[in-house]
Coordinates of N, CA, C and O and ligand atoms in Angstrom, one line a residue:
P1 N 25.6 51.2 -47.4 CA 25.7 52.5 -46.8 C 24.9 52.6 -45.5 O 24.0 51.8 -45.3
I2 N 25.2 53.6 -44.7 CA 24.4 53.9 -43.5 C 22.9 54.2 -43.9 O 22.6 54.8 -44.9
D3 N 22.0 53.7 -43.0 CA 20.6 54.0 -43.2 C 20.3 55.4 -42.7 O 20.4 55.7 -41.5
P4 N 19.9 56.3 -43.6 CA 19.6 57.7 -43.2 C 18.4 57.8 -42.3 O 18.2 58.8 -41.6
N5 N 17.6 56.7 -42.3 CA 16.4 56.7 -41.4 C 16.6 55.9 -40.1 O 15.7 55.4 -39.5
F6 N 17.9 55.9 -39.7 CA 18.2 55.0 -38.5 C 17.5 55.4 -37.3 O 17.2 54.6 -36.4
E7 N 17.1 56.7 -37.2 CA 16.4 57.2 -36.0 C 15.0 56.6 -35.8 O 14.5 56.5 -34.7
T8 N 14.4 56.2 -37.0 CA 13.1 55.5 -36.9 C 13.3 54.0 -36.9 O 12.5 53.3 -36.3
N9 N 14.3 53.6 -37.7 CA 14.4 52.1 -37.9 C 15.2 51.4 -36.8 O 15.3 50.2 -36.7
R10 N 15.9 52.2 -35.9 CA 16.7 51.5 -34.8 C 16.3 52.1 -33.5 O 15.6 53.1 -33.4
E11 N 16.8 51.5 -32.4 CA 16.5 51.9 -31.1 C 17.8 52.4 -30.4 O 18.9 51.8 -30.6
R12 N 17.7 53.4 -29.6 CA 18.8 53.9 -28.8 C 19.1 52.8 -27.8 O 18.2 52.3 -27.1
V13 N 20.4 52.3 -27.7 CA 20.7 51.3 -26.7 C 21.7 51.8 -25.7 O 22.0 51.0 -24.8
G14 N 22.1 53.0 -25.8 CA 23.0 53.5 -24.7 C 23.9 54.6 -25.2 O 23.5 55.3 -26.2
E15 N 25.0 54.8 -24.6 CA 25.9 55.9 -24.9 C 27.3 55.5 -24.7 O 27.6 54.7 -23.8
E16 N 28.2 55.9 -25.6 CA 29.7 55.6 -25.4 C 30.4 56.9 -25.7 O 30.1 57.6 -26.7
N17 N 31.4 57.2 -24.9 CA 32.2 58.4 -25.1 C 31.3 59.7 -25.2 O 31.6 60.6 -26.0
G18 N 30.1 59.7 -24.5 CA 29.2 60.8 -24.6 C 28.4 60.9 -25.9 O 27.7 61.8 -26.1
V19 N 28.4 59.8 -26.7 CA 27.7 59.7 -28.0 C 26.6 58.7 -27.9 O 26.9 57.6 -27.4
T20 N 25.4 59.0 -28.4 CA 24.3 58.0 -28.4 C 24.7 56.8 -29.4 O 25.2 57.0 -30.4
V21 N 24.3 55.6 -28.9 CA 24.5 54.4 -29.7 C 23.1 53.9 -30.1 O 22.3 53.7 -29.3
W22 N 23.0 53.6 -31.4 CA 21.7 53.0 -32.0 C 22.0 51.6 -32.4 O 22.9 51.3 -33.1
G23 N 21.2 50.7 -31.8 CA 21.4 49.2 -32.0 C 20.9 48.7 -33.3 O 20.5 49.5 -34.1
P24 N 21.0 47.4 -33.5 CA 21.4 46.5 -32.5 C 22.9 46.4 -32.3 O 23.7 46.7 -33.3
V25 N 23.4 46.0 -31.1 CA 24.8 45.8 -30.9 C 25.0 44.4 -30.3 O 24.2 43.9 -29.5
D26 N 26.1 43.8 -30.7 CA 26.5 42.5 -30.1 C 28.1 42.5 -30.2 O 28.6 41.9 -31.1
P27 N 28.7 43.2 -29.3 CA 30.2 43.4 -29.4 C 30.9 42.1 -29.2 O 30.4 41.2 -28.5
P28 N 32.1 41.9 -29.8 CA 32.8 43.0 -30.6 C 32.4 43.0 -32.0 O 32.9 43.9 -32.7
E29 N 31.6 42.1 -32.5 CA 31.4 42.0 -34.0 C 30.4 43.1 -34.5 O 30.4 43.5 -35.6
Q30 N 29.4 43.4 -33.7 CA 28.3 44.3 -34.1 C 28.2 45.5 -33.1 O 28.0 45.3 -31.9
L31 N 28.5 46.7 -33.7 CA 28.6 47.9 -32.8 C 27.6 49.0 -33.0 O 27.5 50.0 -32.3
G32 N 26.7 48.8 -34.0 CA 25.7 49.8 -34.2 C 26.1 51.1 -34.8 O 27.2 51.3 -35.4
I33 N 25.2 52.1 -34.7 CA 25.5 53.5 -35.3 C 25.8 54.4 -34.1 O 25.1 54.4 -33.1
H34 N 26.9 55.1 -34.2 CA 27.3 56.1 -33.1 C 27.0 57.5 -33.6 O 27.5 57.9 -34.6
G35 N 26.3 58.2 -32.7 CA 26.0 59.6 -33.0 C 24.6 59.8 -33.6 O 24.0 58.9 -34.1
T36 N 24.1 61.1 -33.6 CA 22.8 61.4 -34.1 C 22.8 62.5 -35.2 O 22.5 62.2 -36.3
H37 N 23.3 63.7 -34.8 CA 23.4 64.7 -35.8 C 24.5 64.3 -36.8 O 24.3 64.4 -38.0
V38 N 25.6 63.9 -36.3 CA 26.7 63.2 -37.1 C 26.7 61.8 -36.7 O 27.1 61.4 -35.6
A39 N 26.3 60.9 -37.6 CA 26.1 59.5 -37.3 C 27.1 58.6 -38.1 O 27.2 58.8 -39.3
V40 N 27.8 57.7 -37.4 CA 28.8 56.8 -38.1 C 28.3 55.4 -37.8 O 28.1 55.0 -36.7
D41 N 28.1 54.7 -38.9 CA 27.8 53.3 -38.8 C 29.1 52.5 -38.6 O 29.9 52.2 -39.5
Y42 N 29.2 52.1 -37.3 CA 30.5 51.4 -36.9 C 30.6 50.0 -37.6 O 31.7 49.5 -37.7
D43 N 29.5 49.5 -38.1 CA 29.6 48.2 -38.7 C 30.0 48.3 -40.2 O 30.2 47.3 -40.8
I44 N 30.1 49.5 -40.7 CA 30.5 49.8 -42.1 C 31.9 50.4 -42.1 O 32.7 50.2 -43.0
C45 N 32.2 51.2 -41.1 CA 33.5 52.0 -41.0 C 34.7 51.1 -41.1 O 34.8 50.1 -40.4
I46 N 35.6 51.5 -42.1 CA 36.8 50.7 -42.3 C 38.0 51.5 -41.8 O 39.2 51.2 -42.1
A47 N 37.8 52.6 -41.0 CA 38.9 53.4 -40.4 C 39.8 54.0 -41.5 O 41.0 54.2 -41.3
D48 N 39.2 54.4 -42.6 CA 39.9 55.2 -43.6 C 40.5 56.4 -43.1 O 41.6 56.8 -43.4
G49 N 39.7 57.2 -42.3 CA 40.3 58.4 -41.6 C 40.2 59.7 -42.3 O 40.5 60.7 -41.8
A50 N 39.7 59.7 -43.6 CA 39.5 60.9 -44.3 C 38.6 61.9 -43.6 O 38.8 63.1 -43.6
C51 N 37.5 61.4 -43.0 CA 36.6 62.3 -42.3 C 37.3 63.0 -41.2 O 37.1 64.2 -41.1
L52 N 38.0 62.3 -40.4 CA 38.7 62.9 -39.3 C 39.7 63.9 -39.7 O 39.8 65.0 -39.1
E53 N 40.4 63.6 -40.8 CA 41.5 64.5 -41.3 C 40.8 65.8 -41.9 O 41.3 66.9 -41.8
D54 N 39.7 65.6 -42.6 CA 39.1 66.7 -43.4 C 38.1 67.6 -42.6 O 37.9 68.7 -42.9
C55 N 37.5 67.1 -41.5 CA 36.6 67.9 -40.7 C 37.2 69.2 -40.2 O 38.1 69.2 -39.5
P56 N 36.6 70.3 -40.6 CA 37.2 71.6 -40.3 C 37.0 72.0 -38.8 O 37.7 72.9 -38.3
V57 N 36.2 71.3 -38.1 CA 36.0 71.6 -36.7 C 36.3 70.4 -35.7 O 35.9 70.4 -34.6
D58 N 37.0 69.4 -36.3 CA 37.5 68.3 -35.4 C 36.4 67.6 -34.6 O 36.5 67.4 -33.4
V59 N 35.3 67.2 -35.4 CA 34.3 66.5 -34.7 C 34.7 65.1 -34.2 O 34.2 64.6 -33.2
F60 N 35.6 64.4 -35.0 CA 35.9 63.0 -34.8 C 37.1 62.7 -33.9 O 38.1 63.5 -34.0
T61 N 37.0 61.6 -33.2 CA 38.1 61.1 -32.4 C 38.3 59.6 -32.7 O 37.3 58.9 -32.8
W62 N 39.5 59.1 -32.7 CA 39.7 57.7 -32.9 C 39.3 57.0 -31.6 O 39.7 57.4 -30.5
V63 N 38.7 55.8 -31.7 CA 38.5 54.9 -30.6 C 38.8 53.5 -31.0 O 38.8 53.1 -32.2
D64 N 39.2 52.7 -30.0 CA 39.6 51.3 -30.3 C 38.4 50.4 -30.3 O 37.5 50.5 -29.4
T65 N 38.3 49.5 -31.3 CA 37.2 48.6 -31.4 C 37.8 47.2 -31.7 O 37.5 46.6 -32.8
P66 N 38.6 46.6 -30.8 CA 39.3 45.4 -31.1 C 38.3 44.2 -31.4 O 37.3 44.1 -30.7
G67 N 38.5 43.5 -32.4 CA 37.7 42.3 -32.7 C 36.6 42.6 -33.7 O 35.8 41.7 -34.1
H68 N 36.5 43.9 -34.1 CA 35.4 44.2 -35.1 C 35.9 43.8 -36.5 O 37.1 44.1 -36.9
P69 N 35.1 43.1 -37.3 CA 35.6 42.5 -38.6 C 36.0 43.6 -39.6 O 36.9 43.3 -40.4
E70 N 35.5 44.8 -39.6 CA 35.8 45.8 -40.6 C 37.1 46.6 -40.3 O 37.8 47.0 -41.2
S71 N 37.3 46.9 -39.0 CA 38.4 47.6 -38.6 C 38.5 47.7 -37.1 O 37.5 47.6 -36.4
E72 N 39.7 47.7 -36.5 CA 39.9 47.7 -35.1 C 40.0 49.1 -34.5 O 40.3 49.2 -33.3
I73 N 39.8 50.1 -35.3 CA 39.6 51.5 -34.7 C 38.4 52.1 -35.5 O 38.2 51.7 -36.7
K74 N 37.8 53.0 -34.9 CA 36.6 53.7 -35.6 C 36.7 55.2 -35.2 O 37.3 55.6 -34.3
V75 N 35.9 56.0 -36.0 CA 35.8 57.4 -35.7 C 34.6 57.7 -34.9 O 33.5 57.4 -35.3
E76 N 34.8 58.2 -33.7 CA 33.6 58.6 -32.8 C 33.3 60.1 -33.0 O 34.2 60.9 -32.9
P77 N 32.1 60.4 -33.3 CA 31.7 61.8 -33.4 C 31.5 62.5 -32.1 O 30.5 63.1 -31.8
T78 N 32.6 62.6 -31.3 CA 32.6 63.1 -30.0 C 32.2 64.6 -29.8 O 31.7 65.0 -28.8
R79 N 32.4 65.3 -30.9 CA 32.1 66.7 -30.9 C 31.1 67.1 -31.9 O 31.1 68.1 -32.6
E80 N 30.1 66.2 -32.1 CA 29.0 66.4 -33.1 C 28.3 67.7 -32.9 O 27.7 68.3 -33.9
D81 N 28.3 68.2 -31.7 CA 27.6 69.5 -31.4 C 28.3 70.7 -32.1 O 27.7 71.7 -32.3
Q82 N 29.6 70.5 -32.5 CA 30.3 71.5 -33.2 C 30.1 71.5 -34.7 O 30.6 72.4 -35.4
C83 N 29.5 70.5 -35.2 CA 29.3 70.3 -36.7 C 28.7 71.5 -37.4 O 27.7 72.0 -36.9
I84 N 29.3 71.9 -38.5 CA 28.8 73.0 -39.3 C 28.1 72.6 -40.6 O 27.9 73.4 -41.5
D85 N 27.8 71.3 -40.7 CA 27.1 70.7 -41.8 C 27.7 71.0 -43.2 O 27.0 71.2 -44.2
C86 N 29.0 70.9 -43.2 CA 29.7 71.2 -44.5 C 29.7 69.9 -45.4 O 29.9 70.0 -46.6
M87 N 29.4 68.8 -44.9 CA 29.2 67.5 -45.6 C 30.5 66.9 -46.2 O 30.4 65.9 -46.9
L88 N 31.6 67.5 -45.8 CA 32.9 66.9 -46.3 C 33.0 65.4 -45.9 O 33.4 64.6 -46.7
C89 N 32.7 65.1 -44.6 CA 32.9 63.8 -44.2 C 32.0 62.8 -44.9 O 32.5 61.7 -45.3
V90 N 30.8 63.2 -45.2 CA 29.9 62.4 -46.0 C 30.5 62.1 -47.4 O 30.4 61.0 -47.9
D91 N 31.0 63.2 -48.0 CA 31.5 63.1 -49.3 C 32.8 62.2 -49.4 O 33.0 61.5 -50.4
V92 N 33.7 62.3 -48.4 CA 34.9 61.6 -48.6 C 34.9 60.2 -48.1 O 35.8 59.4 -48.4
C93 N 33.9 59.8 -47.3 CA 33.9 58.4 -46.8 C 33.8 57.4 -47.9 O 32.8 57.4 -48.7
P94 N 34.7 56.5 -48.1 CA 34.7 55.6 -49.2 C 33.7 54.5 -49.1 O 33.4 53.8 -50.1
V95 N 33.1 54.3 -47.9 CA 32.1 53.2 -47.7 C 30.8 53.8 -47.3 O 29.9 53.0 -46.9
D96 N 30.6 55.1 -47.4 CA 29.3 55.7 -47.1 C 28.8 55.3 -45.7 O 27.6 54.9 -45.5
A97 N 29.7 55.4 -44.7 CA 29.3 55.1 -43.3 C 28.8 56.2 -42.5 O 28.4 56.0 -41.4
I98 N 28.8 57.4 -43.1 CA 28.4 58.6 -42.3 C 27.2 59.3 -42.8 O 27.0 59.5 -44.0
D99 N 26.3 59.7 -41.9 CA 25.1 60.5 -42.3 C 25.1 61.7 -41.4 O 25.3 61.6 -40.2
V100 N 25.0 62.9 -42.1 CA 24.9 64.1 -41.3 C 23.5 64.7 -41.6 O 23.1 64.9 -42.8
D101 N 22.8 65.0 -40.6 CA 21.4 65.5 -40.7 C 21.3 66.9 -40.2 O 21.3 67.1 -39.0
P102 N 21.4 67.9 -41.1 CA 21.4 69.3 -40.7 C 20.2 69.7 -39.8 O 20.2 70.6 -39.0
G103 N 19.1 68.9 -40.0 CA 17.9 69.1 -39.1 C 17.6 70.6 -38.8 O 17.5 71.0 -37.7
Ligands
SF4_1 FE1 32.8 67.9 -39.7 FE2 31.6 68.8 -41.9 FE3 31.3 66.3 -41.2 FE4 30.1 68.2 -39.8 S1 29.6 67.7 -41.9 S2 31.3 66.4 -39.0 S3 31.7 69.8 -39.9 S4 33.2 67.2 -41.9

């Protein structure tokens, strides 16, 4: 599962699609964690899509990740600022790739 303490255990390495990326990254095989309030571990995500379908405020957007071993698309939390902390995405993810920190 995603490390809920990623903000202390990892370093910010940049931004993609307006979303902070937490390393390490070594594309295309290793892509890190995307997002902060709503964080998706790209190296765990299998593109199940339940989070994107169930999110009541459309936080997630599909992005292409060709060459990644788990899946060649991922959900980017492009509208994480809209999150209402309902935790649906966390609950439905079959591989526990998402962490939402109501902070
Ligand atoms: Fe969307 Fe709820 Fe997940 Fe926030 S916690 S991203 S509102 S599904």
